[in-house]
mmCIF file of C-alpha atoms in Angstrom:
data_model
loop_
_atom_site.group_PDB
_atom_site.id
_atom_site.type_symbol
_atom_site.label_atom_id
_atom_site.label_comp_id
_atom_site.label_asym_id
_atom_site.label_seq_id
_atom_site.Cartn_x
_atom_site.Cartn_y
_atom_site.Cartn_z
ATOM 1 C CA MET A 1 -16.167 -15.175 35.086
ATOM 2 C CA GLU A 2 -15.611 -14.044 31.315
ATOM 3 C CA PRO A 3 -17.800 -14.673 28.585
ATOM 4 C CA SER A 4 -17.265 -17.683 25.924
ATOM 5 C CA ASN A 5 -15.403 -16.587 22.478
ATOM 6 C CA ASN A 6 -18.386 -16.869 20.416
ATOM 7 C CA GLY A 7 -20.417 -13.864 22.642
ATOM 8 C CA ALA A 8 -23.042 -15.602 23.284
ATOM 9 C CA GLY A 9 -22.313 -15.127 27.208
ATOM 10 C CA ASN A 10 -24.903 -14.806 29.861
ATOM 11 C CA PRO A 11 -25.451 -10.910 30.566
ATOM 12 C CA LYS A 12 -25.786 -12.086 33.701
ATOM 13 C CA GLN A 13 -22.000 -12.072 34.101
ATOM 14 C CA TYR A 14 -21.984 -8.505 32.731
ATOM 15 C CA LYS A 15 -24.338 -7.355 35.833
ATOM 16 C CA ASN A 16 -21.900 -6.737 38.220
ATOM 17 C CA LYS A 17 -19.841 -4.377 36.117
ATOM 18 C CA ASP A 18 -22.847 -1.487 35.370
ATOM 19 C CA GLU A 19 -21.585 -0.290 38.819
ATOM 20 C CA HIS A 20 -18.294 0.910 37.644
ATOM 21 C CA LEU A 21 -20.142 2.680 34.736
ATOM 22 C CA SER A 22 -20.545 6.450 34.478
ATOM 23 C CA GLU A 23 -24.200 7.541 33.678
ATOM 24 C CA ASP A 24 -23.312 7.883 29.442
ATOM 25 C CA ASP A 25 -21.619 4.926 29.516
ATOM 26 C CA LEU A 26 -24.953 3.057 31.412
ATOM 27 C CA ALA A 27 -27.152 5.039 29.152
ATOM 28 C CA LEU A 28 -25.311 3.931 26.284
ATOM 29 C CA LYS A 29 -25.324 0.024 27.525
ATOM 30 C CA ASN A 30 -28.998 0.032 28.460
ATOM 31 C CA GLN A 31 -29.819 2.270 24.725
ATOM 32 C CA LEU A 32 -27.669 -0.939 22.508
ATOM 33 C CA GLN A 33 -29.186 -3.190 24.464
ATOM 34 C CA PHE A 34 -32.674 -2.006 23.846
ATOM 35 C CA TYR A 35 -31.482 -1.540 19.951
ATOM 36 C CA VAL A 36 -30.758 -5.571 19.357
ATOM 37 C CA GLU A 37 -34.414 -5.924 21.058
ATOM 38 C CA THR A 38 -36.118 -3.903 19.136
ATOM 39 C CA ALA A 39 -34.054 -4.984 15.388
ATOM 40 C CA GLN A 40 -35.991 -9.494 17.073
ATOM 41 C CA ASP A 41 -39.269 -7.576 16.477
ATOM 42 C CA SER A 42 -41.996 -9.180 13.964
ATOM 43 C CA ASP A 43 -42.342 -5.803 12.607
ATOM 44 C CA PRO A 44 -39.800 -5.095 9.571
ATOM 45 C CA ALA A 45 -39.573 -1.008 10.170
ATOM 46 C CA LEU A 46 -38.830 -1.604 13.841
ATOM 47 C CA GLN A 47 -36.521 -3.958 12.806
ATOM 48 C CA ARG A 48 -34.685 -2.035 10.168
ATOM 49 C CA ALA A 49 -34.880 1.381 12.430
ATOM 50 C CA ALA A 50 -33.029 -0.555 15.315
ATOM 51 C CA LEU A 51 -30.546 -1.828 13.523
ATOM 52 C CA ASP A 52 -29.515 1.407 10.960
ATOM 53 C CA SER A 53 -29.824 2.504 14.730
ATOM 54 C CA ILE A 54 -26.726 0.020 15.976
ATOM 55 C CA ARG A 55 -24.895 0.291 12.495
ATOM 56 C CA GLN A 56 -24.556 4.482 13.080
ATOM 57 C CA GLU A 57 -23.594 3.969 16.789
ATOM 58 C CA ILE A 58 -20.787 1.210 15.486
ATOM 59 C CA ARG A 59 -19.297 3.826 12.679
ATOM 60 C CA SER A 60 -19.177 6.473 14.502
ATOM 61 C CA SER A 61 -17.147 4.444 17.458
ATOM 62 C CA THR A 62 -15.105 2.304 14.695
ATOM 63 C CA SER A 63 -13.414 5.096 12.565
ATOM 64 C CA SER A 64 -10.158 4.723 14.383
ATOM 65 C CA LEU A 65 -9.392 0.991 16.400
ATOM 66 C CA ILE A 66 -6.849 2.658 19.157
ATOM 67 C CA ALA A 67 -8.752 0.827 22.103
ATOM 68 C CA ILE A 68 -11.986 -1.122 21.515
ATOM 69 C CA PRO A 69 -14.832 1.216 21.339
ATOM 70 C CA LYS A 70 -17.698 0.840 23.915
ATOM 71 C CA GLN A 71 -20.130 0.154 21.500
ATOM 72 C CA LEU A 72 -18.786 -3.259 20.766
ATOM 73 C CA LYS A 73 -17.663 -4.328 24.416
ATOM 74 C CA PHE A 74 -21.574 -3.516 25.274
ATOM 75 C CA LEU A 75 -22.342 -5.651 22.448
ATOM 76 C CA ARG A 76 -20.214 -8.295 22.832
ATOM 77 C CA PRO A 77 -23.219 -10.081 24.970
ATOM 78 C CA HIS A 78 -25.083 -9.835 22.796
ATOM 79 C CA TYR A 79 -23.364 -11.391 19.197
ATOM 80 C CA GLY A 80 -24.622 -14.842 19.944
ATOM 81 C CA THR A 81 -27.856 -13.777 20.230
ATOM 82 C CA LEU A 82 -27.638 -11.666 17.024
ATOM 83 C CA LYS A 83 -26.105 -14.575 14.992
ATOM 84 C CA SER A 84 -29.292 -16.679 16.462
ATOM 85 C CA PHE A 85 -31.777 -14.571 14.793
ATOM 86 C CA TYR A 86 -30.119 -14.190 12.021
ATOM 87 C CA GLU A 87 -29.869 -17.224 11.153
ATOM 88 C CA THR A 88 -33.529 -17.302 11.678
ATOM 89 C CA MET A 89 -34.586 -14.149 9.156
ATOM 90 C CA GLN A 90 -35.967 -14.245 5.505
ATOM 91 C CA ASP A 91 -33.329 -12.867 2.773
ATOM 92 C CA SER A 92 -34.126 -8.890 3.128
ATOM 93 C CA LYS A 93 -32.333 -5.447 3.516
ATOM 94 C CA SER A 94 -32.775 -6.270 6.887
ATOM 95 C CA LYS A 95 -31.061 -9.414 6.622
ATOM 96 C CA ASN A 96 -27.864 -7.697 4.434
ATOM 97 C CA LEU A 97 -27.732 -5.398 6.883
ATOM 98 C CA LEU A 98 -27.427 -7.751 9.667
ATOM 99 C CA ALA A 99 -24.935 -8.836 7.891
ATOM 100 C CA ASP A 100 -22.789 -6.183 7.506
ATOM 101 C CA ILE A 101 -22.825 -5.442 11.888
ATOM 102 C CA LEU A 102 -22.047 -9.123 12.379
ATOM 103 C CA SER A 103 -19.257 -9.358 10.408
ATOM 104 C CA VAL A 104 -17.441 -5.611 12.278
ATOM 105 C CA LEU A 105 -18.319 -7.275 15.672
ATOM 106 C CA ALA A 106 -17.086 -10.786 14.775
ATOM 107 C CA LEU A 107 -13.673 -8.003 14.640
ATOM 108 C CA THR A 108 -13.302 -8.631 18.268
ATOM 109 C CA MET A 109 -15.431 -11.458 18.950
ATOM 110 C CA SER A 110 -15.086 -14.351 16.164
ATOM 111 C CA GLU A 111 -13.731 -17.374 17.212
ATOM 112 C CA GLU A 112 -9.447 -17.460 15.490
ATOM 113 C CA GLY A 113 -9.502 -19.539 12.420
ATOM 114 C CA LYS A 114 -13.471 -19.281 11.506
ATOM 115 C CA ARG A 115 -13.035 -16.013 9.649
ATOM 116 C CA GLU A 116 -16.607 -14.887 10.535
ATOM 117 C CA SER A 117 -16.263 -11.685 9.780
ATOM 118 C CA LEU A 118 -15.340 -12.412 6.435
ATOM 119 C CA ARG A 119 -18.204 -14.915 6.010
ATOM 120 C CA TYR A 120 -20.804 -12.341 6.909
ATOM 121 C CA ARG A 121 -19.136 -9.627 4.835
ATOM 122 C CA LEU A 122 -19.869 -11.914 1.895
ATOM 123 C CA LEU A 123 -23.904 -12.959 3.011
ATOM 124 C CA GLY A 124 -24.027 -8.773 3.652
ATOM 125 C CA SER A 125 -24.977 -5.768 1.566
ATOM 126 C CA GLU A 126 -22.931 -5.397 -1.624
ATOM 127 C CA ASP A 127 -23.013 -1.637 -1.670
ATOM 128 C CA ASP A 128 -22.059 -0.954 1.697
ATOM 129 C CA ASP A 129 -18.536 0.804 1.699
ATOM 130 C CA ILE A 130 -16.392 -1.023 4.028
ATOM 131 C CA GLY A 131 -14.825 1.718 4.527
ATOM 132 C CA SER A 132 -17.023 3.478 6.303
ATOM 133 C CA TRP A 133 -16.427 0.583 9.127
ATOM 134 C CA GLY A 134 -13.363 2.246 9.722
ATOM 135 C CA HIS A 135 -9.118 1.023 8.924
ATOM 136 C CA GLU A 136 -9.097 -1.490 11.514
ATOM 137 C CA TYR A 137 -11.855 -3.390 10.078
ATOM 138 C CA VAL A 138 -10.366 -3.527 6.552
ATOM 139 C CA ARG A 139 -7.089 -4.425 8.181
ATOM 140 C CA ASN A 140 -8.440 -7.423 9.576
ATOM 141 C CA LEU A 141 -10.869 -8.194 6.727
ATOM 142 C CA ALA A 142 -7.384 -8.660 4.412
ATOM 143 C CA GLY A 143 -6.076 -10.456 6.979
ATOM 144 C CA GLU A 144 -9.344 -13.005 6.505
ATOM 145 C CA VAL A 145 -9.054 -12.659 2.672
ATOM 146 C CA ALA A 146 -5.844 -13.900 2.329
ATOM 147 C CA HIS A 147 -6.057 -16.693 5.012
ATOM 148 C CA GLU A 148 -9.144 -17.298 2.820
ATOM 149 C CA TYR A 149 -7.310 -17.679 -0.462
ATOM 150 C CA THR A 150 -4.510 -20.001 0.651
ATOM 151 C CA GLN A 151 -6.904 -22.225 1.873
ATOM 152 C CA SER A 152 -8.917 -22.148 -1.314
ATOM 153 C CA VAL A 153 -6.062 -22.484 -3.451
ATOM 154 C CA ASP A 154 -4.776 -25.464 -1.478
ATOM 155 C CA GLU A 155 -7.882 -27.042 -1.435
ATOM 156 C CA ASP A 156 -8.698 -26.385 -5.085
ATOM 157 C CA GLU A 157 -11.663 -24.368 -4.681
ATOM 158 C CA SER A 158 -13.248 -21.814 -6.134
ATOM 159 C CA ILE A 159 -12.532 -17.888 -5.284
ATOM 160 C CA GLU A 160 -14.729 -15.695 -7.553
ATOM 161 C CA ASP A 161 -16.831 -14.671 -4.410
ATOM 162 C CA LEU A 162 -13.446 -13.198 -2.789
ATOM 163 C CA TRP A 163 -12.161 -10.506 -6.259
ATOM 164 C CA ASN A 164 -14.868 -8.282 -6.291
ATOM 165 C CA LEU A 165 -13.484 -7.886 -1.974
ATOM 166 C CA VAL A 166 -9.877 -7.965 -2.654
ATOM 167 C CA HIS A 167 -11.036 -4.632 -5.454
ATOM 168 C CA GLU A 168 -12.606 -2.801 -2.525
ATOM 169 C CA ILE A 169 -10.108 -3.727 -0.022
ATOM 170 C CA PHE A 170 -6.863 -3.024 -2.311
ATOM 171 C CA ALA A 171 -8.808 0.170 -3.996
ATOM 172 C CA PHE A 172 -9.374 1.443 0.387
ATOM 173 C CA LEU A 173 -5.872 1.095 1.112
ATOM 174 C CA MET A 174 -4.039 2.383 -1.970
ATOM 175 C CA LYS A 175 -6.338 5.827 -0.868
ATOM 176 C CA TYR A 176 -5.734 6.384 2.579
ATOM 177 C CA ASN A 177 -1.618 5.248 1.670
ATOM 178 C CA ALA A 178 -1.497 2.160 3.338
ATOM 179 C CA VAL A 179 1.396 1.482 0.679
ATOM 180 C CA PRO A 180 3.071 -1.126 2.296
ATOM 181 C CA GLU A 181 -0.276 -3.210 3.583
ATOM 182 C CA ALA A 182 -1.862 -2.830 -0.096
ATOM 183 C CA VAL A 183 1.530 -4.594 -1.722
ATOM 184 C CA ASP A 184 1.458 -7.373 1.019
ATOM 185 C CA PHE A 185 -2.102 -7.742 0.404
ATOM 186 C CA LEU A 186 -1.641 -8.985 -3.494
ATOM 187 C CA LEU A 187 0.821 -10.751 -2.924
ATOM 188 C CA GLU A 188 -0.375 -12.769 -0.454
ATOM 189 C CA VAL A 189 -3.553 -13.315 -3.047
ATOM 190 C CA GLU A 190 -1.294 -13.239 -6.033
ATOM 191 C CA ASP A 191 -2.702 -10.789 -8.074
ATOM 192 C CA LEU A 192 -0.313 -7.876 -8.452
ATOM 193 C CA ASP A 193 -1.582 -6.802 -11.943
ATOM 194 C CA LEU A 194 -4.022 -4.829 -9.762
ATOM 195 C CA LEU A 195 -1.515 -2.020 -8.969
ATOM 196 C CA THR A 196 -1.148 -0.429 -12.636
ATOM 197 C CA SER A 197 -4.332 0.820 -12.210
ATOM 198 C CA TYR A 198 -4.753 2.190 -8.502
ATOM 199 C CA VAL A 199 -0.763 4.076 -8.720
ATOM 200 C CA ASN A 200 -1.219 7.554 -9.359
ATOM 201 C CA LYS A 201 1.079 10.620 -9.655
ATOM 202 C CA SER A 202 1.191 11.033 -5.568
ATOM 203 C CA ASN A 203 2.246 7.220 -4.666
ATOM 204 C CA TYR A 204 3.954 5.335 -7.441
ATOM 205 C CA LYS A 205 6.895 6.176 -5.906
ATOM 206 C CA ARG A 206 6.437 4.771 -3.141
ATOM 207 C CA THR A 207 4.756 1.617 -4.877
ATOM 208 C CA CYS A 208 7.384 1.429 -6.492
ATOM 209 C CA LEU A 209 10.343 1.674 -4.146
ATOM 210 C CA TYR A 210 8.599 -0.632 -1.921
ATOM 211 C CA LEU A 211 8.249 -3.356 -4.612
ATOM 212 C CA THR A 212 12.032 -3.226 -5.129
ATOM 213 C CA ALA A 213 12.854 -3.662 -1.410
ATOM 214 C CA ALA A 214 10.200 -6.807 -0.857
ATOM 215 C CA ALA A 215 11.693 -8.090 -4.524
ATOM 216 C CA LYS A 216 15.194 -8.793 -1.737
ATOM 217 C CA TYR A 217 12.739 -11.381 0.136
ATOM 218 C CA LEU A 218 11.193 -13.083 -2.500
ATOM 219 C CA ALA A 219 11.672 -16.178 -4.144
ATOM 220 C CA SER A 220 12.220 -16.658 -8.151
ATOM 221 C CA PRO A 221 9.753 -16.094 -9.857
ATOM 222 C CA ASN A 222 7.676 -13.773 -7.290
ATOM 223 C CA ASP A 223 11.171 -11.336 -7.194
ATOM 224 C CA MET A 224 11.522 -11.052 -10.763
ATOM 225 C CA LEU A 225 7.626 -10.404 -11.184
ATOM 226 C CA VAL A 226 7.668 -7.724 -8.350
ATOM 227 C CA LEU A 227 10.254 -5.725 -10.250
ATOM 228 C CA ASN A 228 8.592 -6.878 -14.181
ATOM 229 C CA ILE A 229 5.586 -4.452 -12.183
ATOM 230 C CA ALA A 230 7.611 -1.943 -10.812
ATOM 231 C CA TYR A 231 9.395 -1.622 -14.321
ATOM 232 C CA THR A 232 5.993 -0.995 -15.872
ATOM 233 C CA ILE A 233 4.593 1.426 -13.360
ATOM 234 C CA TYR A 234 7.754 3.574 -13.642
ATOM 235 C CA PHE A 235 7.750 3.227 -17.657
ATOM 236 C CA THR A 236 4.123 4.247 -17.668
ATOM 237 C CA LYS A 237 5.437 7.081 -15.132
ATOM 238 C CA LYS A 238 7.671 8.466 -17.966
ATOM 239 C CA GLU A 239 10.046 7.394 -14.360
ATOM 240 C CA PHE A 240 12.693 6.622 -17.775
ATOM 241 C CA VAL A 241 16.114 6.340 -15.918
ATOM 242 C CA LEU A 242 14.773 4.858 -12.580
ATOM 243 C CA ALA A 243 12.772 1.801 -15.324
ATOM 244 C CA LEU A 244 16.295 1.717 -17.360
ATOM 245 C CA GLN A 245 17.810 0.622 -14.003
ATOM 246 C CA ILE A 246 15.379 -2.328 -13.252
ATOM 247 C CA ALA A 247 14.881 -3.606 -17.348
ATOM 248 C CA LEU A 248 19.180 -3.751 -16.406
ATOM 249 C CA PHE A 249 18.538 -5.818 -13.172
ATOM 250 C CA LEU A 250 16.243 -8.204 -15.055
ATOM 251 C CA GLU A 251 18.694 -8.554 -18.458
ATOM 252 C CA ASN A 252 16.012 -7.448 -19.929
ATOM 253 C CA LEU A 253 17.125 -5.747 -23.539
ATOM 254 C CA LYS A 254 13.474 -5.772 -25.289
ATOM 255 C CA HIS A 255 12.860 -3.151 -21.759
ATOM 256 C CA VAL A 256 16.124 -1.435 -22.646
ATOM 257 C CA SER A 257 14.702 -0.608 -26.349
ATOM 258 C CA GLU A 258 11.093 -0.037 -24.945
ATOM 259 C CA ILE A 259 12.400 3.004 -22.817
ATOM 260 C CA PHE A 260 14.800 4.547 -25.987
ATOM 261 C CA GLU A 261 11.639 4.479 -28.119
ATOM 262 C CA ALA A 262 9.926 5.596 -25.373
ATOM 263 C CA CYS A 263 11.568 9.105 -24.612
ATOM 264 C CA ASN A 264 12.606 11.948 -26.906
ATOM 265 C CA ASP A 265 14.849 13.589 -25.481
ATOM 266 C CA LEU A 266 18.349 13.586 -26.883
ATOM 267 C CA VAL A 267 20.118 14.651 -22.893
ATOM 268 C CA GLN A 268 18.634 12.085 -21.499
ATOM 269 C CA LYS A 269 19.253 9.298 -23.545
ATOM 270 C CA GLN A 270 22.752 10.542 -23.382
ATOM 271 C CA GLN A 271 22.337 9.564 -19.136
ATOM 272 C CA PHE A 272 21.021 6.062 -21.012
ATOM 273 C CA CYS A 273 23.891 5.386 -22.739
ATOM 274 C CA TYR A 274 26.591 6.130 -20.004
ATOM 275 C CA ILE A 275 24.129 4.013 -17.974
ATOM 276 C CA LEU A 276 24.636 1.281 -19.966
ATOM 277 C CA ALA A 277 28.961 1.696 -20.275
ATOM 278 C CA ARG A 278 28.545 1.790 -16.850
ATOM 279 C CA HIS A 279 26.902 -1.879 -16.742
ATOM 280 C CA GLY A 280 29.013 -3.063 -19.840
ATOM 281 C CA VAL A 281 25.937 -4.292 -21.933
ATOM 282 C CA PRO A 282 26.397 -4.774 -25.316
ATOM 283 C CA PHE A 283 23.545 -2.966 -26.686
ATOM 284 C CA ILE A 284 23.148 -1.461 -30.446
ATOM 285 C CA LEU A 285 21.397 1.609 -31.032
ATOM 286 C CA ASP A 286 19.028 1.773 -34.367
ATOM 287 C CA GLU A 287 17.181 4.330 -36.214
ATOM 288 C CA GLY A 288 14.052 3.809 -34.072
ATOM 289 C CA MET A 289 15.460 4.677 -30.926
ATOM 290 C CA VAL A 290 17.803 7.814 -32.362
ATOM 291 C CA LEU A 291 16.250 9.494 -35.709
ATOM 292 C CA ASP A 292 19.847 11.736 -36.681
ATOM 293 C CA ASP A 293 23.081 9.653 -38.151
ATOM 294 C CA ASP A 294 25.770 11.178 -36.337
ATOM 295 C CA LYS A 295 23.745 11.199 -33.263
ATOM 296 C CA ARG A 296 23.394 7.850 -32.994
ATOM 297 C CA GLU A 297 27.203 6.997 -33.709
ATOM 298 C CA GLN A 298 27.845 8.942 -30.765
ATOM 299 C CA LEU A 299 25.763 7.656 -28.498
ATOM 300 C CA GLN A 300 26.781 4.325 -30.002
ATOM 301 C CA ASP A 301 30.299 5.233 -28.931
ATOM 302 C CA ILE A 302 29.305 6.367 -25.149
ATOM 303 C CA ILE A 303 27.574 2.815 -25.056
ATOM 304 C CA ASN A 304 31.201 1.117 -26.233
ATOM 305 C CA ASN A 305 32.995 3.377 -24.037
ATOM 306 C CA ALA A 306 35.064 4.027 -27.145
ATOM 307 C CA LYS A 307 35.751 7.672 -26.108
ATOM 308 C CA LEU A 308 36.201 7.021 -22.117
ATOM 309 C CA SER A 309 39.653 7.929 -22.273
ATOM 310 C CA GLU A 310 39.150 11.553 -23.770
ATOM 311 C CA ILE A 311 35.782 12.128 -21.088
ATOM 312 C CA PHE A 312 38.356 11.417 -18.015
ATOM 313 C CA LEU A 313 40.719 13.812 -19.143
ATOM 314 C CA ALA A 314 38.730 16.362 -19.804
ATOM 315 C CA LEU A 315 36.961 15.943 -16.545
ATOM 316 C CA ALA A 316 40.952 16.111 -15.369
ATOM 317 C CA ARG A 317 41.564 19.246 -16.603
ATOM 318 C CA ASP A 318 38.321 20.484 -15.476
ATOM 319 C CA VAL A 319 39.206 19.596 -12.030
ATOM 320 C CA GLU A 320 43.257 20.863 -12.736
ATOM 321 C CA VAL A 321 44.576 17.701 -11.939
ATOM 322 C CA MET A 322 46.314 17.072 -14.803
ATOM 323 C CA GLU A 323 49.852 17.488 -13.180
ATOM 324 C CA ALA A 324 50.414 15.829 -10.113
ATOM 325 C CA LYS A 325 50.243 18.461 -7.078
ATOM 326 C CA SER A 326 52.992 18.524 -3.500
ATOM 327 C CA PRO A 327 51.853 18.672 -0.166
ATOM 328 C CA GLU A 328 52.295 22.279 -0.034
ATOM 329 C CA ASP A 329 49.830 22.701 -3.024
ATOM 330 C CA ILE A 330 46.732 20.735 -1.653
ATOM 331 C CA TYR A 331 47.548 22.093 1.354
ATOM 332 C CA MET A 332 47.160 26.127 0.239
ATOM 333 C CA ILE A 333 44.628 24.591 -2.105
ATOM 334 C CA CYS A 334 42.418 23.843 1.329
ATOM 335 C CA ARG A 335 43.302 26.884 3.050
ATOM 336 C CA GLY A 336 42.149 29.184 0.105
ATOM 337 C CA TRP A 337 38.670 27.233 0.392
ATOM 338 C CA ARG A 338 38.750 27.551 4.303
ATOM 339 C CA ILE A 339 39.082 31.202 4.026
ATOM 340 C CA TYR A 340 36.548 31.674 1.235
ATOM 341 C CA GLY A 341 34.171 29.912 3.643
ATOM 342 C CA LEU A 342 35.339 32.306 6.339
ATOM 343 C CA GLN A 343 34.858 34.778 4.333
ATOM 344 C CA SER A 344 31.562 34.099 3.124
ATOM 345 C CA ILE A 345 29.632 33.440 6.348
ATOM 346 C CA GLU A 346 30.877 36.520 7.814
ATOM 347 C CA SER A 347 29.183 38.806 4.200
ATOM 348 C CA GLN A 348 26.026 36.699 4.937
ATOM 349 C CA SER A 349 26.159 37.421 8.023
ATOM 350 C CA ARG A 350 26.514 41.318 7.870
ATOM 351 C CA LYS A 351 23.947 41.278 4.936
ATOM 352 C CA GLY A 352 21.378 39.613 7.749
ATOM 353 C CA LYS A 353 22.172 42.118 10.088
ATOM 354 C CA GLY A 354 21.856 44.944 7.456
#
């Protein structure tokens, strides 16, 4: 008979399974059982020592949860016992420590929908690093926070106690490059503004790429909100061309003005003008965007497509297509390219042998 979902099963149910355990596993199981019994001792010092030992055992096993660790399997029969003992404890550091342990045990032992991992996390130590319990624990906690947030908003309840945990979870996910999970988590708790405080030069591109991709699947106005966050990040990191593309998608000329004013590279401003001309955006440059009158006039001509024909003719001269070519001419050109390519390969081969 399998133990109940709340982890309060009878340890005798597991007695027959001891026959299949190795000596090391049996020693670990007995050791954990001893820690659980000692944690319920009336001596506070023994309680704390036993709880510290349980915490250390769990932390050493949950850093990578490819499979359920043996420590969690062996502690499963004691989950209900530890929960009951927690309710009888006086407020103390040991009680907070036990809450931290129960929060991790609830990862695999809590009944679905009860969100006990989150409950005990909020009752636990404020200075405990959630990342020390492993990525799977944080991922599970993020899911419970998102469900709790949705339910609290629907029922018009306070969500103040969740925000510190939201910051901790998001900081952990960004630190370990789980950008999609971090962005999805903020979307769930409706706090995307937090992104701008945590992006850096190593992750802002991946973050913005995910934001722009996710915006395609979001309903209005959330899609515009996500794109505005991506624009802010690109603008802050001086990725002006990418910021301009998003500004044009948002049809926000104020953002376009900000980009021209923030950029000091005249060549890059010329690129902006070509992009605006390609999109057919009617935009007027002012002195704050380009100081030199002559340069400003040239850039304005680009935006207005005033010299588009001249540019195409110049390009045609450069690639020698001003006059129509016969099929024989095209064949000879392609043949010349092929011969040149073969000669280059042979030349590189001789250099390699030399």
